[in-house]
Coordinates of C-alpha atoms in Angstrom, one line a residue:
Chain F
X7 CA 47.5 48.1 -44.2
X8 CA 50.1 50.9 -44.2
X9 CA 51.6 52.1 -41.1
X10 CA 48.5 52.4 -38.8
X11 CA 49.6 53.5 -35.5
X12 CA 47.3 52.7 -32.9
X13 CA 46.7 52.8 -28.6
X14 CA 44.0 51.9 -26.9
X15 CA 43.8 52.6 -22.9
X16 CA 41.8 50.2 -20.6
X17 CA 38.6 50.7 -19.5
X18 CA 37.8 53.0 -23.3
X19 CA 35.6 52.2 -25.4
X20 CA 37.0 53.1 -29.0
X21 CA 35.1 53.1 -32.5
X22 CA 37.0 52.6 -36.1
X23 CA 35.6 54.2 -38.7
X24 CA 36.1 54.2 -42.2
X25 CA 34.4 53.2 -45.4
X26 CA 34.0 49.6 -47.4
X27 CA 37.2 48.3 -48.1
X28 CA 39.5 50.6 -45.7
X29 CA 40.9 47.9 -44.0
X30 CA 38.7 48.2 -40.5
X31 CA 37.8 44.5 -40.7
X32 CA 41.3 43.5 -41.5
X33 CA 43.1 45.4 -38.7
X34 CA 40.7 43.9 -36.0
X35 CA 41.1 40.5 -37.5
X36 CA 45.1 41.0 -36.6
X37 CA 44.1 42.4 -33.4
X38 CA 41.8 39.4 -33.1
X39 CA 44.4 36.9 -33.9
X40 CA 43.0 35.3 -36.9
X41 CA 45.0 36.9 -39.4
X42 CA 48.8 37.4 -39.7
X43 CA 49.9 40.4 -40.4
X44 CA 53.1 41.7 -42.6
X45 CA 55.3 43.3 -40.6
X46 CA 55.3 45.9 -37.5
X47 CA 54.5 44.9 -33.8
X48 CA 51.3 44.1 -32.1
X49 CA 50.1 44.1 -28.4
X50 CA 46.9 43.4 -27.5
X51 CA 46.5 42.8 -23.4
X52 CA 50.2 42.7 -23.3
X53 CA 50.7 39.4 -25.9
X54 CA 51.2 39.1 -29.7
X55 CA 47.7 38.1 -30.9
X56 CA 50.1 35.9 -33.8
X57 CA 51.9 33.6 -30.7
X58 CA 49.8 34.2 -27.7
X59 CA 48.7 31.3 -25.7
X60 CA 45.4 29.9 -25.6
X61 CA 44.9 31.5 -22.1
X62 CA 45.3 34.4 -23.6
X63 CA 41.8 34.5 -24.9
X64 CA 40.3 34.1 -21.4
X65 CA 40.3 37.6 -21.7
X66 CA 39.2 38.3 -25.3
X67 CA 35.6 38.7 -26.2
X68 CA 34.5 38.6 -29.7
X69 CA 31.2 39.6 -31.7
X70 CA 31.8 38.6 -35.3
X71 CA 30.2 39.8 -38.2
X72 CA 27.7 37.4 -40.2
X73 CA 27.3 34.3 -37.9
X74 CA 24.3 31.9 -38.1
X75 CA 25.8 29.3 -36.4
X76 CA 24.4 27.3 -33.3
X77 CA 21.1 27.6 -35.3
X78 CA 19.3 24.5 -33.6
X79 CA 20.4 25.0 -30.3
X80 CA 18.4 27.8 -27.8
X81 CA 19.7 30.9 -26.4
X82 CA 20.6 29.3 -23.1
X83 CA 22.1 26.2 -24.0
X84 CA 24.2 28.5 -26.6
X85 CA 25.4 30.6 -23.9
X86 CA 26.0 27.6 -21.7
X87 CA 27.8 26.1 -24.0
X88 CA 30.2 29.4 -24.7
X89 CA 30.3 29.5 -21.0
X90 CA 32.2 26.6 -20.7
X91 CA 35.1 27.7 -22.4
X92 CA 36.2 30.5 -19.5
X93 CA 37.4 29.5 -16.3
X94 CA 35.1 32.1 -14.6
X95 CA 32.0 32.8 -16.7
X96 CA 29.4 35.2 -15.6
X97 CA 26.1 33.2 -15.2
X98 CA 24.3 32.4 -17.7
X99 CA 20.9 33.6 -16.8
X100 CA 22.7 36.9 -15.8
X101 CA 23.7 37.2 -19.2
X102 CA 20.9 36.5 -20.8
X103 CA 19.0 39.3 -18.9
X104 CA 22.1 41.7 -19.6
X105 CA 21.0 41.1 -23.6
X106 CA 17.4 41.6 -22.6
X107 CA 17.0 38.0 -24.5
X108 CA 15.5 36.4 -20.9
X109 CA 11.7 35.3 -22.8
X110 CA 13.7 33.9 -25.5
X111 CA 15.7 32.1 -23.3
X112 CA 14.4 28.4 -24.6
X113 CA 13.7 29.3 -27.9
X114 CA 15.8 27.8 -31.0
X115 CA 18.2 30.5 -32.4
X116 CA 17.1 29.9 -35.7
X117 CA 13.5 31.4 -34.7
X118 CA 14.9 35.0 -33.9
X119 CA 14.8 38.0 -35.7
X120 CA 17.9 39.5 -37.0
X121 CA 18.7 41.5 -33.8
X122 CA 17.7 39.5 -31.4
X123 CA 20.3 37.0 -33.1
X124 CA 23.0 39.6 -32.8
X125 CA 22.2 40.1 -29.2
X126 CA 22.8 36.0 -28.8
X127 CA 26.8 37.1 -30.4
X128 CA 26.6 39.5 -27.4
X129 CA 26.2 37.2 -24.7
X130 CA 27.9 35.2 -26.1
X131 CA 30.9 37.5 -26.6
X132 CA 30.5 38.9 -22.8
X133 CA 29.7 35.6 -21.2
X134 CA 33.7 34.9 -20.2
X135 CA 34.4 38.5 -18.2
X136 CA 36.5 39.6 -21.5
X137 CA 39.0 42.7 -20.4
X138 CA 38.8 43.6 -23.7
X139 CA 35.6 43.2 -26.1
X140 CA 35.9 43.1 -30.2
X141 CA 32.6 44.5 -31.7
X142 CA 32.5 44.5 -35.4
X143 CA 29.6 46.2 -37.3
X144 CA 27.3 45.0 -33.7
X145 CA 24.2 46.9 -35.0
X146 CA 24.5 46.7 -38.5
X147 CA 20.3 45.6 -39.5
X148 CA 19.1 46.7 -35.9
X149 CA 15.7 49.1 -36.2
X150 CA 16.5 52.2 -34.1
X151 CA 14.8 51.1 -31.2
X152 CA 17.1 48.1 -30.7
X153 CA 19.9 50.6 -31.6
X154 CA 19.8 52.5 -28.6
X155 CA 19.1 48.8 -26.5
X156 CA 22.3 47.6 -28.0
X157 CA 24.0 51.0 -27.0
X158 CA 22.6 51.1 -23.7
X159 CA 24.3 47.6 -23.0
X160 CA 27.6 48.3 -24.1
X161 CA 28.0 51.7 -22.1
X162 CA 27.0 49.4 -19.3
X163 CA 29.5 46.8 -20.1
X164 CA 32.1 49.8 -20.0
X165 CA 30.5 51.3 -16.8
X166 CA 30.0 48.8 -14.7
X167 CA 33.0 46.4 -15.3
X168 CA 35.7 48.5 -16.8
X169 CA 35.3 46.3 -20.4
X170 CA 37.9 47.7 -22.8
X171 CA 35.5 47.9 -26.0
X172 CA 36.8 48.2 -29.7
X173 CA 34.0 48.8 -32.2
X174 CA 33.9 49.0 -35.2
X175 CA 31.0 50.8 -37.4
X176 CA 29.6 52.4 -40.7
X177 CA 27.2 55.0 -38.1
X178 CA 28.5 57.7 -37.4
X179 CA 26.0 58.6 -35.0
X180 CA 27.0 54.9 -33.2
X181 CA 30.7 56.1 -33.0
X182 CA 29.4 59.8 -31.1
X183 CA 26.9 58.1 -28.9
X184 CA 29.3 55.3 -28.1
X185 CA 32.9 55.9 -28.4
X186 CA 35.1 57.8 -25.9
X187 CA 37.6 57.9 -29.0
X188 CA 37.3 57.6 -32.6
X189 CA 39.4 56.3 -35.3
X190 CA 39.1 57.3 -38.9
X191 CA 40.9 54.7 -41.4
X192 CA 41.1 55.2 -45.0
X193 CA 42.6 52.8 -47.9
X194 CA 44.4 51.2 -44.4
X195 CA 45.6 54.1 -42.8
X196 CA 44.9 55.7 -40.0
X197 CA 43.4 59.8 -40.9
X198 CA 42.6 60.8 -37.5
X199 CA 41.9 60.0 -34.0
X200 CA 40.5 62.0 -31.8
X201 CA 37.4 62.9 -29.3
X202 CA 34.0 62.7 -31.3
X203 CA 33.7 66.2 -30.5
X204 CA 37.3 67.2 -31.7
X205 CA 37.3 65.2 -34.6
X206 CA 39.3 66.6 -37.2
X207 CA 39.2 70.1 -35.8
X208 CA 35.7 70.2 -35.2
X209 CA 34.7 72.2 -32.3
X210 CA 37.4 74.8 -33.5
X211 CA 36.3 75.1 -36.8
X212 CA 34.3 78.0 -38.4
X213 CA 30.6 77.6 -38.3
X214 CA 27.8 78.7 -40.7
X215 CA 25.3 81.2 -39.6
X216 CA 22.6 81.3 -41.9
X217 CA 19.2 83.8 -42.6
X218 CA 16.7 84.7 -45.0
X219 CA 17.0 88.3 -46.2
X220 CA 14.9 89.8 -49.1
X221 CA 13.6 86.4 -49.8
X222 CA 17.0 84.8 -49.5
X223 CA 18.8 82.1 -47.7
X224 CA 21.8 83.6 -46.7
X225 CA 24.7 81.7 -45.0
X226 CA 28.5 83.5 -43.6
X227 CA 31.2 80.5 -42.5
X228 CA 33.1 82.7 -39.5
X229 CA 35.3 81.8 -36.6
X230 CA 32.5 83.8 -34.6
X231 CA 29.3 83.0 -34.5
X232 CA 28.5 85.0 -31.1
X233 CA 29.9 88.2 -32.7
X234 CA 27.9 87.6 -36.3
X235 CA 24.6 86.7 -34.9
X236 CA 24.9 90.3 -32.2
X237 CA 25.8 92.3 -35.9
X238 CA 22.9 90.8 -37.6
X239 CA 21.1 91.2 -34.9
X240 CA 21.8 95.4 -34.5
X241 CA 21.3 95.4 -38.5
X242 CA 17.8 93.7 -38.4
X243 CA 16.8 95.9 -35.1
X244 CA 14.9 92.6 -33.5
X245 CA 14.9 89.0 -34.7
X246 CA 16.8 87.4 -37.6
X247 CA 15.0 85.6 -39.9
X248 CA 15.2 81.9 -40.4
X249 CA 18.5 82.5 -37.7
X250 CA 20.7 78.8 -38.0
X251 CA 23.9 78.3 -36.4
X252 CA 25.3 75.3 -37.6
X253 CA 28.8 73.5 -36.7
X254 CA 30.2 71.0 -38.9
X255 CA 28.7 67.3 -37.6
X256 CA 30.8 64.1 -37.3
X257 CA 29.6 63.2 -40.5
X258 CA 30.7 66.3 -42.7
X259 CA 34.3 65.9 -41.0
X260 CA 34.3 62.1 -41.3
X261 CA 33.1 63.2 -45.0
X262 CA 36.2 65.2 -45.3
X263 CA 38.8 63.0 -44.2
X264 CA 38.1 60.1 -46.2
X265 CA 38.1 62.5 -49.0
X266 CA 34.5 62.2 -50.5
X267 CA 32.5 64.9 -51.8
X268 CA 29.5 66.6 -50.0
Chain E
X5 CA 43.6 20.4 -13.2
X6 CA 45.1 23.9 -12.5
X7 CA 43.2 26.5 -10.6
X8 CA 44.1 30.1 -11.4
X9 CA 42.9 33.5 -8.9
X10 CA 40.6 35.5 -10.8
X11 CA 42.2 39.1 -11.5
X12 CA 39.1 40.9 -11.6
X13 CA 38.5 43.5 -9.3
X14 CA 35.1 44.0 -9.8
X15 CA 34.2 43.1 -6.1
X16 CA 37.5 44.4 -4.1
X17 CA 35.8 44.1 -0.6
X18 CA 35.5 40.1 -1.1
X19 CA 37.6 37.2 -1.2
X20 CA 39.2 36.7 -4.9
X21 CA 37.6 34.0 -6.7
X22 CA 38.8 30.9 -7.2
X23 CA 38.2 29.2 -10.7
X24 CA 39.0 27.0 -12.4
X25 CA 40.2 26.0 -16.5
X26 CA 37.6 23.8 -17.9
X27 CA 39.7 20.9 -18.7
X28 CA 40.1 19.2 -22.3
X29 CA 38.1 16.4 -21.5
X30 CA 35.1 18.2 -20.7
X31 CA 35.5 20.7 -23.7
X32 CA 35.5 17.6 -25.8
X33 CA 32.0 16.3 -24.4
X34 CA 30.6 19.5 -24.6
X35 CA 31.3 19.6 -28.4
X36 CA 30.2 16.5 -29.0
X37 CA 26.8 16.8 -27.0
X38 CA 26.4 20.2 -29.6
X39 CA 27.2 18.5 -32.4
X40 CA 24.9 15.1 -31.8
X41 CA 21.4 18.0 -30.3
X42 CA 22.6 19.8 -33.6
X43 CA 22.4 16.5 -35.6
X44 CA 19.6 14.9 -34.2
X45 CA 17.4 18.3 -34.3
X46 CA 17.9 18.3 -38.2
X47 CA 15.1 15.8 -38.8
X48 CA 15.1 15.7 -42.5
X49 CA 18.7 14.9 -42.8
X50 CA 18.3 12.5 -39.7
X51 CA 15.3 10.8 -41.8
X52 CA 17.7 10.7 -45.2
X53 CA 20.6 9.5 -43.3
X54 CA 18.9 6.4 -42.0
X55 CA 16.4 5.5 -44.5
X56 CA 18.7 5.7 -47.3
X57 CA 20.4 2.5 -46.8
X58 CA 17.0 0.9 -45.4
X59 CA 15.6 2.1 -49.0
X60 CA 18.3 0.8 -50.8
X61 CA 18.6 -2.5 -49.4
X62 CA 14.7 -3.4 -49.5
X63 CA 14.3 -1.9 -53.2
X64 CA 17.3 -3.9 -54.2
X65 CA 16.7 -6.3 -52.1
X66 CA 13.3 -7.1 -54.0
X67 CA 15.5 -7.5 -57.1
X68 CA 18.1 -10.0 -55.8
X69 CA 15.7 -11.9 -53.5
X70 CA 15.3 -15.1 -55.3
X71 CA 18.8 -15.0 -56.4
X72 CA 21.6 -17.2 -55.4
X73 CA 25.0 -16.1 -55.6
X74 CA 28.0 -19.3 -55.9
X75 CA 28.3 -21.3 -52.8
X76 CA 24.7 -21.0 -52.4
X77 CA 24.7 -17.6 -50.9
X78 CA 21.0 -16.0 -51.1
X79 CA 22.3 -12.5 -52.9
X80 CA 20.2 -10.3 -50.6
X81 CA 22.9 -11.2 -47.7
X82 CA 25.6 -10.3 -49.9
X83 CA 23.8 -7.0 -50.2
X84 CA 22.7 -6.6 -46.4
X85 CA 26.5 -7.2 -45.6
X86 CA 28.0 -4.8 -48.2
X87 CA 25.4 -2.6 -47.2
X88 CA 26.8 -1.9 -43.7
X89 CA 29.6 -0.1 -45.4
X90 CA 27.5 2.2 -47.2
X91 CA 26.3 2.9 -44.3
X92 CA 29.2 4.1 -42.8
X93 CA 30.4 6.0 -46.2
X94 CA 27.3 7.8 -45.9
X95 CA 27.3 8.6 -42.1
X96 CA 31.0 9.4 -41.8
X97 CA 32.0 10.5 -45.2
X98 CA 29.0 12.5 -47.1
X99 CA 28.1 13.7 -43.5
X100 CA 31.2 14.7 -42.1
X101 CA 32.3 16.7 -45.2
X102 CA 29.0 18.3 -45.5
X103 CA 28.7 19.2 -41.5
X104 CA 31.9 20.6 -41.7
X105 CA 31.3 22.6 -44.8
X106 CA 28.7 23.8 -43.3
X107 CA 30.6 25.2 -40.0
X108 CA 33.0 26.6 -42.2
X109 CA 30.5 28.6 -43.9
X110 CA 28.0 29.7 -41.0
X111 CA 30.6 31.1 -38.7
X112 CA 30.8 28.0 -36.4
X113 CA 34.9 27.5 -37.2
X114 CA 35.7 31.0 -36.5
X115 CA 33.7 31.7 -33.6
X116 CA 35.5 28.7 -32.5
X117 CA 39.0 29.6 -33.2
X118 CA 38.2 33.1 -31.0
X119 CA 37.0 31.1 -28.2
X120 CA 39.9 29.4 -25.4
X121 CA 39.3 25.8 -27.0
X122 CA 41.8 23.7 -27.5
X123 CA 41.2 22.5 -31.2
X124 CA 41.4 18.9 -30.4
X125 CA 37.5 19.3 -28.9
X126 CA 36.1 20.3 -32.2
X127 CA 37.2 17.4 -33.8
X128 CA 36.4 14.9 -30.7
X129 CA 33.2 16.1 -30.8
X130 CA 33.1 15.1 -34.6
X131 CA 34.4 11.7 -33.8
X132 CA 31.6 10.9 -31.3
X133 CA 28.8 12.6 -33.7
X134 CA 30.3 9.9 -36.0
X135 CA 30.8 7.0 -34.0
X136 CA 27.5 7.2 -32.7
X137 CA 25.7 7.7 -36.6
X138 CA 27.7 5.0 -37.5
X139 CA 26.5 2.4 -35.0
X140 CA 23.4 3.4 -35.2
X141 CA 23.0 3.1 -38.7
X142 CA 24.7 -0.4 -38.5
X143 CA 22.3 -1.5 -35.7
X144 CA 19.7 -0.7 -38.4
X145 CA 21.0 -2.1 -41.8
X146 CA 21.6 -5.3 -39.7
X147 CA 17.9 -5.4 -37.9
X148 CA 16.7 -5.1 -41.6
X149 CA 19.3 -7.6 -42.8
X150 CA 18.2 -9.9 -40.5
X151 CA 14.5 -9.6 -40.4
X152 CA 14.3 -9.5 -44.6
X153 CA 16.9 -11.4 -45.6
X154 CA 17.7 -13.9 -42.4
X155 CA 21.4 -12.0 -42.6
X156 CA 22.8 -14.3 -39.7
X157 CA 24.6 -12.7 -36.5
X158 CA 27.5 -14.4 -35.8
X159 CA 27.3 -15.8 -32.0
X160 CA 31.3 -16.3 -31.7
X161 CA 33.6 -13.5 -30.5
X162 CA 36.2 -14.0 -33.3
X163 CA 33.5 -13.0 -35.6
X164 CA 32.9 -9.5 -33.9
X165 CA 36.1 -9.0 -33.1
X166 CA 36.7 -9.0 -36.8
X167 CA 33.7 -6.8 -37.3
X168 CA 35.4 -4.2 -34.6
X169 CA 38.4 -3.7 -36.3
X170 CA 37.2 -3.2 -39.6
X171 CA 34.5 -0.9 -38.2
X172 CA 36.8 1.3 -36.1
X173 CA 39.6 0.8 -39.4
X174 CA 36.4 2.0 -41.7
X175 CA 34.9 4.9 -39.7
X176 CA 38.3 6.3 -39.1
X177 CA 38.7 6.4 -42.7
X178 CA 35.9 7.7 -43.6
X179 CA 35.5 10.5 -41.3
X180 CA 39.4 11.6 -42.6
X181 CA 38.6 11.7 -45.9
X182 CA 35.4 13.5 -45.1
X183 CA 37.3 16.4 -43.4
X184 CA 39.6 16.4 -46.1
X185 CA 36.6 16.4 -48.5
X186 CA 34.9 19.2 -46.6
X187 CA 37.5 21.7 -48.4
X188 CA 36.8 21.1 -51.6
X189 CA 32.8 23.0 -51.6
X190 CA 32.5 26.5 -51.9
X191 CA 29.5 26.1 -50.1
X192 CA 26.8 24.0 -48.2
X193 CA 24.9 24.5 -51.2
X194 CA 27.8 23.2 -53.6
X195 CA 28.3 20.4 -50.9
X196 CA 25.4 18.2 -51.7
X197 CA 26.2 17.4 -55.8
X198 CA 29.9 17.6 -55.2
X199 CA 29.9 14.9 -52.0
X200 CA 27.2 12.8 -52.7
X201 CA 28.1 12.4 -56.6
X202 CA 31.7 10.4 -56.2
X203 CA 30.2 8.4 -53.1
X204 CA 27.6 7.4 -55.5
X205 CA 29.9 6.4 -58.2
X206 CA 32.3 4.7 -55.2
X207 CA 29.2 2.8 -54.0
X208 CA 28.4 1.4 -57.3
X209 CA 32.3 0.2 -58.2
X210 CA 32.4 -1.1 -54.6
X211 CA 30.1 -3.6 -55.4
X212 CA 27.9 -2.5 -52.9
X213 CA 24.5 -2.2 -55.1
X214 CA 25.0 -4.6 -57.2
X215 CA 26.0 -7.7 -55.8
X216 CA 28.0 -10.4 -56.3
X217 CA 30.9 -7.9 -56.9
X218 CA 32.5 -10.3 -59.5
X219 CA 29.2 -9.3 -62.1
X220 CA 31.1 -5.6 -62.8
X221 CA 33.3 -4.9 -65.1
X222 CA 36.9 -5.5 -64.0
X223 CA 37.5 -2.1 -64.8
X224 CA 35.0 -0.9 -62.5
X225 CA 35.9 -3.8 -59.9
X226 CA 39.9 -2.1 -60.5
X227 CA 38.6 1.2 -59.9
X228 CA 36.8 0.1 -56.5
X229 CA 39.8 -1.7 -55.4
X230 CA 41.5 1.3 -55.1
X231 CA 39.1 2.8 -52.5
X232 CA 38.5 1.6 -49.0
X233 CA 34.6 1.3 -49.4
X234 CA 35.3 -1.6 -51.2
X235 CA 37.3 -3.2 -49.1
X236 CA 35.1 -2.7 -46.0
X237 CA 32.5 -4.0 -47.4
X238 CA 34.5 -7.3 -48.4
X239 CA 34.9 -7.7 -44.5
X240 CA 31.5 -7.0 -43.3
X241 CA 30.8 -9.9 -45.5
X242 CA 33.4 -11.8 -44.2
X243 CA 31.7 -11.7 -40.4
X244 CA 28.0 -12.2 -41.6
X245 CA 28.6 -15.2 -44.4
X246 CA 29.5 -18.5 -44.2
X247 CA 33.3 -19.1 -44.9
X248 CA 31.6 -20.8 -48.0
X249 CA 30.6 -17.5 -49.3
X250 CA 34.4 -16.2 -50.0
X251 CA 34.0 -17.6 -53.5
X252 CA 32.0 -14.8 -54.3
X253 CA 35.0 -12.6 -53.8
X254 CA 36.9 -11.4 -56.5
X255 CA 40.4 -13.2 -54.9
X256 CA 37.8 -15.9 -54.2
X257 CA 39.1 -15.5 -50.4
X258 CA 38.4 -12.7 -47.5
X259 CA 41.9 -11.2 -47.8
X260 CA 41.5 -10.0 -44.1
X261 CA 45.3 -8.4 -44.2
X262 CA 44.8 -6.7 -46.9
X263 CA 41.6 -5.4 -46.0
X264 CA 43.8 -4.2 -43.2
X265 CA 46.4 -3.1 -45.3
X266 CA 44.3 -0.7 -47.6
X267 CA 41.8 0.5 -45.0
X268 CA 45.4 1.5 -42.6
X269 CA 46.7 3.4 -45.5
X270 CA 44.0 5.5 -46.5
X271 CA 43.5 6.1 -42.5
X272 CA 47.0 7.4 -43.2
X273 CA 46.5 9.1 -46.5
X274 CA 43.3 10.8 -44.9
X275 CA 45.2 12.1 -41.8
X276 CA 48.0 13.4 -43.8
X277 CA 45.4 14.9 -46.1
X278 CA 43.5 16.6 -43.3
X279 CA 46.7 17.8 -41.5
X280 CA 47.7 20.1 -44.6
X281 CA 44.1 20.8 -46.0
X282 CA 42.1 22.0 -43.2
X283 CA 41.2 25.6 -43.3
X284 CA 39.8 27.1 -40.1
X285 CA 38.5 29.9 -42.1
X286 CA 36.0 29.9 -45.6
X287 CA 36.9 31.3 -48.7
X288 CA 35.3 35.0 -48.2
X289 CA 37.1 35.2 -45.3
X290 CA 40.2 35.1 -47.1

């Protein structure tokens, strides 16, 4: 890592982008505690993650990437068992339901599919009241269906008890659903951070209008659309062919930042 | 136990909650009762750690059951005896390192290290999963020994009092250099040859197949000596065997404090070599 300057506010829920190898894993395994880091200062809920007391993790909520542990125990002894680590858990049925796992409740962990497994790191993640939860890659191997499940329970986690989340993901499309913030991170630095919306410049920045004229796609990059589309319009006399106005999308500025080629 | 004021504020209008830590003690049982459900819901590696030693005694068994060792010692109670320490090797040793590999490699160490436990639960609840294996596969080796062989249970309490400390000196033993062993493996999969393998050979140089010890080579005998198997299952004989029967022993006596003496040591060595081997985290993990 290199100099990655980073706040998160309470109650946001913040994404960290970035591509293999950038160093997204590494950073929230420091923020995480289970890594030591070089030099510079860390605070995460007020305590260096490096010397902070066990306590401290009363308020930390973690989904790990690639577990398959627990495999032989079911859902709701697993989250029973997690529950007892936390002096004030939030009931374990509750939970369950909150990860929409509640007919599964009995069965052995090693019988679910891939997503419902991830769902069990949820709970179990959520099940001590964290302030602050740690989500890396959550929905990496989800269909789209249990996508927009997954992203329906963490806006509710952020909505309804002020959960601090930090995320991280390869979909963009994750990050400008979920994230109130985004971070882009490159070769372990930190490129941007911004709004998904103002990302890199993006709702300032020129957008394409494109027609088709004498058999033609034509496209004009301007600062003004409005004014573009009203000329083409007066030069056509009625509609524009094949009319597109197009901004640039979280991906195409993601795409720039890190440097790669469209 | 110290109770703490919840500081969430979720529900302003009510009392604050009162809650409490979950003390050490409980976290301990709570591991354990994961780690014996995880255990005993594994059936084909409940099945292979029990009947192995059953197997091993009866097929062997069949060869040394007409055999009479010196003092006129049927040789199918020397194995029965020495057996019991196999036992234990295989519960606590070949077990432990593989279980632990195991959580190293599915996530179940670092989950754990990101939850509030104190890390003395994780490895209580290894000590129980291995006390109890232990005596149960003893309780079984002996019922065998007995109803095959007429192994005899001593009646006196010196006897099992003997048995107790070489036991508790034995298990703890094991189950140290089982957590030591358990970073060696790259993985589960590499965990199997790379366990099992050396126990094998340690088995056979302890005299515990092939019985009395005194028919190996005194290389091999020299090698064994070196080992606490060995010595453990020198003192399970010493409980179930006539005092006639030490003749059978290489020093042609029980050598009780230096069955002591070695098992105490590598109880020692073991801790020493879990306390700066242990690695919460598996290699990919960096």
């Amino acid at each position: 890592m290199d100099g990655l300057d980073l706040d998160i506010a309470d109650g946001e829920i913040f994404a960290l982008l970035g591509p293999n190898g950038a160093g997204k894993t590494t950073t929230v395994e420091i923020l995480e505690g289970f890594r030591r880091r070089d030099a510079g200062d860390v605070r995460v809920l007020g305590e260096d993650p490096q010397r902070a007391p066990r306590r401290w993790r009363y308020g930390i909520g973690l989904v790990l990437q690639n577990a398959s542990d627990m495999a032989d125990m079911t859902v709701v002894e697993t989250v029973r068992h997690f529950a007892g680590y936390y002096p004030d858990p939030r009931p374990v049925d509750e939970v369950i339901e909150l990860v929409g796992l509640t007919d599964k409740a009995g069965k052995k962990v090693r019988t679910l599919s891939g997503g419902q497994r991830r769902r069990v790191d949820v709970a179990i993640g959520v099940v001590g009241r964290p302030r602050l939860l740690f989500l890396d890659e959550p929905t990496t191997g989800f269909d789209p269906e249990a996508r927009r499940q997954f992203w329906a329970l963490i806006r509710r986690l952020s909505e309804e008890d002020g959960t601090t989340i930090l995320l991280t993901t390869h979909y963009l499309d994750e990050a400008e659903a979920l994230a109130h913030r985004v971070g882009v991170i490159s070769a372990g630095r930190i490129l941007a951070v911004d709004t998904p919306a103002d990302l890199g410049g993006r709702s300032s920045s020129e957008a394409t209008v494109g027609w088709i004229e004498h058999g033609e796609t034509r496209r004009l990059r301007t600062g003004d659309p409005t004014a573009a589309t009203l000329q083409l319009a007066a030069r056509f006399d009625g509609p524009i062919p094949g009319l597109t106005v197009t901004r640039p999308s979280l991906e195409d500025v993601y795409l720039d930042l890190i440097g790669s080629p469209r | 136990m110290t109770t703490l004021t919840s500081l969430t504020d979720e529900s302003p209008a009510t009392a604050p909650r009162v809650v409490r830590e979950p003390s050490v003690w409980r976290l301990c049982l709570s591991r354990a009762g994961v780690e014996l459900r995880q255990f005993f819901r594994e059936r084909t590696a409940v099945i292979f750690t029990f009947a192995l030693p059953v197997v091993l005694l009866i097929l062997l068994g069949s060869i040394f059951d007409k055999q009479f060792a010196a003092g006129g010692i049927p040789s199918s109670q020397l194995l029965a005896a020495g057996m019991i320490a196999g036992g234990i090797g295989s519960t606590c040793f070949v077990n432990l390192a593989t279980s632990i590999t195991s959580d190293r490699e599915d996530g179940t160490l670092k989950r754990l290290r990101g939850q509030p436990m104190p890390p003395i639960a994780y490895f209580a609840g290894k000590v129980i999963l291995v006390l109890v294996t232990a005596f149960a596969e003893v309780a079984i080796v002996l019922a065998v020994g007995a109803i095959f062989y007429d192994l005899p249970l001593p009646t006196d309490a010196g006897h099992w009092v003997t048995f107790s400390w070489i036991f508790l000196l034995g298990v703890t033993g094991c189950a140290l250099l089982g957590t030591a062993m358990s970073s060696v493996p790259r993985s589960v999969r590499g965990a199997a040859p790379i366990v099992n393998l050396p126990f094998l050979v340690l088995q056979f140089v302890s005299g515990i197949f092939i019985v009395p010890i005194t028919t190996l080579p005194q290389v091999l005998q020299q090698i064994g000596a070196v080992f606490p198997l060995k010595w453990m299952a020198q003192g399970f004989r010493s409980v179930f065997l006539p005092a006639s029967a030490a003749v059978t022993e290489p020093a042609g006596a029980w050598e009780h404090g230096r069955i002591a003496l070695v098992l105490a040591a590598w109880c020692l060595g073991g801790l020493i070599l879990c306390l700066t081997t242990f690695r919460w985290q598996g290699r990919k993990d960096g």
